[in-house]
Amino acid sequence: MSGERQREEANQHDDMSIKWRDALGRLDKGSDQVVPYAAEAVLLGLSSGPACLTSCGPVVVPWLAAEGRGFAGTAVRLTVFLCGRLAGYLLFAALLWTLGLALPMPPRPRALIFGAVHVALAAALAWYALARRRGAGLQPAALVTLQAKPPGPRSTPALLGLLTGLNLCPPFLAAAVRAAESPSLPSALLFFFVFFFGTLVWFPPLILLGALRRRTAVAQVARITLVILAAYYAYLGLISLGGVLLSA
Amino acid sequence: MPDRIEKPPPRRLAKSLLLTLPVLLWALLMFSGTLMLPGRASKAAALLALSFMVTLFLLMMRTRETHRWRRVFFVALGFLFPIGFVWELIAVRGSMSIPIEQMLAGNTPFCFLAIPMMIVPAALTRTIIFPGTILPTPGNPHSIAVMIGLWLAATIVLGKGWCSFGCFFGGLEEGFSTLARKARIRNISAKWRLVPWAVLAAIVLLSAATFEPVYCTWLCPFKTVTEYVEVRSLETAVQAGIFLSLFAGLVVALPVLTKKRTQCAFFCPFGAFQSLFNKTNIFDIRIDRGKCADCVSCQRSCPIQALDKASVDAGKTLLSCMRCGACVDACHKQAAFWHIKGTAAGAAPERARLMYLYAAWGFATMFGGSIIAGSLEKLLGFLG
């Protein structure tokens, strides 16, 4: 009895494997080497994770410190941030393929896209730092007065994650080059998706920033840091956009 | 107005000379190499620098004042360092600016201000992000290893005392801060003291992200009087503009208006980084609340606002204290005193001061004294 059941289960497993292979095969018609493809993405993510961390660091570290939450609150915000970053990755891959741009991207659209992203990132950082300075975030003032510690806007981590996800950091470029070689959009998306999971292992240590909870001076320093970083990203963005406008 | 009755009398000359003897011997050892050189200019410069350092220490011993005489050395170092440095650059390259080709060749002289930015990239990737050389080369004698070694030794012994006895930039603003008789700007918000920590966080994070020493590239006011990347593009023009603005504002104008070391107090990320080593350093300055008359002389005298009411009430300075001794000298009740951690507070303050000064002045003579001698040699050689 149990032997028949085992055989049935094995058959079901084989069917699932075939279905899964077919599905993945449909994702990438030119290739039946999904596992090596995904493994490559994971390994790329794992090996370039420190670079991802340092690339996102200027945004995520001072922002988490400015939030001043405990370990659990920091972990939640970090997760939302990372989801935003994943969305940024996928959006970029989709944009790349939809617009039919191949890497290396022509200088003009590249300067436009990343100039705009940097300006948006600068605006988000400055707005967040100054809004937190007033202690209100996006919340209406009347509600804030009812709370001992006003919560920051819930969209902030996702927005910051999205904007840093769209940044041209070296690991991102490496993944983009590899994904660009894929013959279809879904396979490129898959590559970015798996690559993202490879980089994830480097981010949990940031939860330790929760230890800085209730340290007012640290939160103040973090907000000033965000303003400085906003100025830096604004400069990068405006220089890029200015170059495009001048060359037009 | 605080009375001056309890100011200690000068130390006897014989005892002062005896206390100065170790510094004299150390200075002779330090300058012996230069004194043996054949040129008259180098001999004269070494002799001048040696006399300068020994005389100042003698005055510290005789008058029991630290800050007043330290400041003379520090301002001299601040103004003479750029002269010697730029002189050397012009002699070697013909210009104060460093071309990108020279940077790529690793010929950028290393400066201690880059140290905090190098830590994260070095830890993660074993890469030094400064375009210099680890060991001295004919093209670049100011190597990374030598400077880090000197900084580390001084930091272990002095903590943030580096900013009072070692930094070859701080003397410029200290000099400008002494120009005006009275401060035009007095009430400076305590929140400005947080800015150096924010600048430190920003440059450490950005340097790790961009793999370049961001402070050196974008924010160092002292590029104005040392070297900067040759202006060949809009970006380098913007960088040069930032350097000039920060120098004019933080190193010249604000020190004159506030009589404070404003760049050190409200901007320098290295100072913030160095403050961390005050935790591991054995020397500190304490305030005896029993003697304190709440005259706030110590708070007014501090060049970097490292004392406030809360810290005085707690009997100590803030973490950012750079051990210059200004508050101790300014206190007419002798409530502020030098202290060695782990010993009874106020038990032997003069002994603690002497121990600190031997370490600090020993380093100052070796490092700052040799810089002063080098610059004097160039000036004397020029004058014939």
Tab-separated table of C-alpha atoms in Angstrom, chain A residues 50-51 53-59 61-62 133 170 202 217 220-222 224-225 228-229 232-233 235-236 239, chain B residues 120 124-125 191 194-195 197-199 201-203 205-206 208-212 214 218-219 234-236 238-239:
chain	number	residue	atom	x	y	z
A	50	PRO	CA	28.831	43.631	0.291
A	51	ALA	CA	28.946	46.065	-2.625
A	53	LEU	CA	25.180	46.848	1.113
A	54	THR	CA	27.699	49.664	0.825
A	55	SER	CA	25.798	51.090	-2.130
A	56	CYS	CA	22.499	51.173	-0.232
A	57	GLY	CA	24.272	52.073	3.034
A	58	PRO	CA	24.292	55.862	2.596
A	59	VAL	CA	20.503	55.791	2.404
A	61	VAL	CA	21.836	53.280	7.545
A	62	PRO	CA	21.132	56.913	8.511
A	133	ARG	CA	12.744	67.291	12.320
A	170	PRO	CA	28.411	47.889	-9.661
A	202	TRP	CA	24.197	40.778	3.813
A	217	ALA	CA	21.513	62.567	19.665
A	220	GLN	CA	19.563	64.010	15.244
A	221	VAL	CA	22.953	63.139	13.778
A	222	ALA	CA	21.257	60.702	11.390
A	224	ILE	CA	21.721	65.839	9.533
A	225	THR	CA	23.528	63.026	7.708
A	228	ILE	CA	24.183	66.053	3.642
A	229	LEU	CA	23.520	62.943	1.574
A	232	TYR	CA	25.253	64.923	-2.574
A	233	TYR	CA	22.600	63.014	-4.541
A	235	TYR	CA	24.331	67.352	-7.060
A	236	LEU	CA	24.815	64.041	-8.884
A	239	ILE	CA	24.837	67.415	-12.996
B	120	VAL	CA	35.064	50.079	5.759
B	124	LEU	CA	35.229	44.535	3.260
B	125	THR	CA	37.490	44.311	0.248
B	191	LYS	CA	23.121	71.334	18.006
B	194	LEU	CA	26.408	67.226	16.115
B	195	VAL	CA	27.382	68.251	12.572
B	197	TRP	CA	29.346	63.361	13.547
B	198	ALA	CA	26.917	63.687	10.653
B	199	VAL	CA	29.719	64.631	8.255
B	201	ALA	CA	28.745	59.279	8.989
B	202	ALA	CA	28.105	60.708	5.517
B	203	ILE	CA	31.702	60.460	4.328
B	205	LEU	CA	29.072	55.670	4.055
B	206	LEU	CA	29.680	57.472	0.762
B	208	ALA	CA	32.315	52.820	1.088
B	209	ALA	CA	29.706	53.226	-1.657
B	210	THR	CA	31.820	55.111	-4.170
B	211	PHE	CA	35.255	53.727	-3.334
B	212	GLU	CA	36.821	57.144	-3.169
B	214	VAL	CA	34.762	61.563	-0.437
B	218	TRP	CA	34.508	67.184	-1.969
B	219	LEU	CA	34.690	68.707	1.475
B	234	LEU	CA	32.898	71.451	-14.202
B	235	GLU	CA	33.164	68.850	-11.444
B	236	THR	CA	36.668	69.835	-10.394
B	238	VAL	CA	32.731	72.801	-8.233
B	239	GLN	CA	35.071	70.924	-5.900
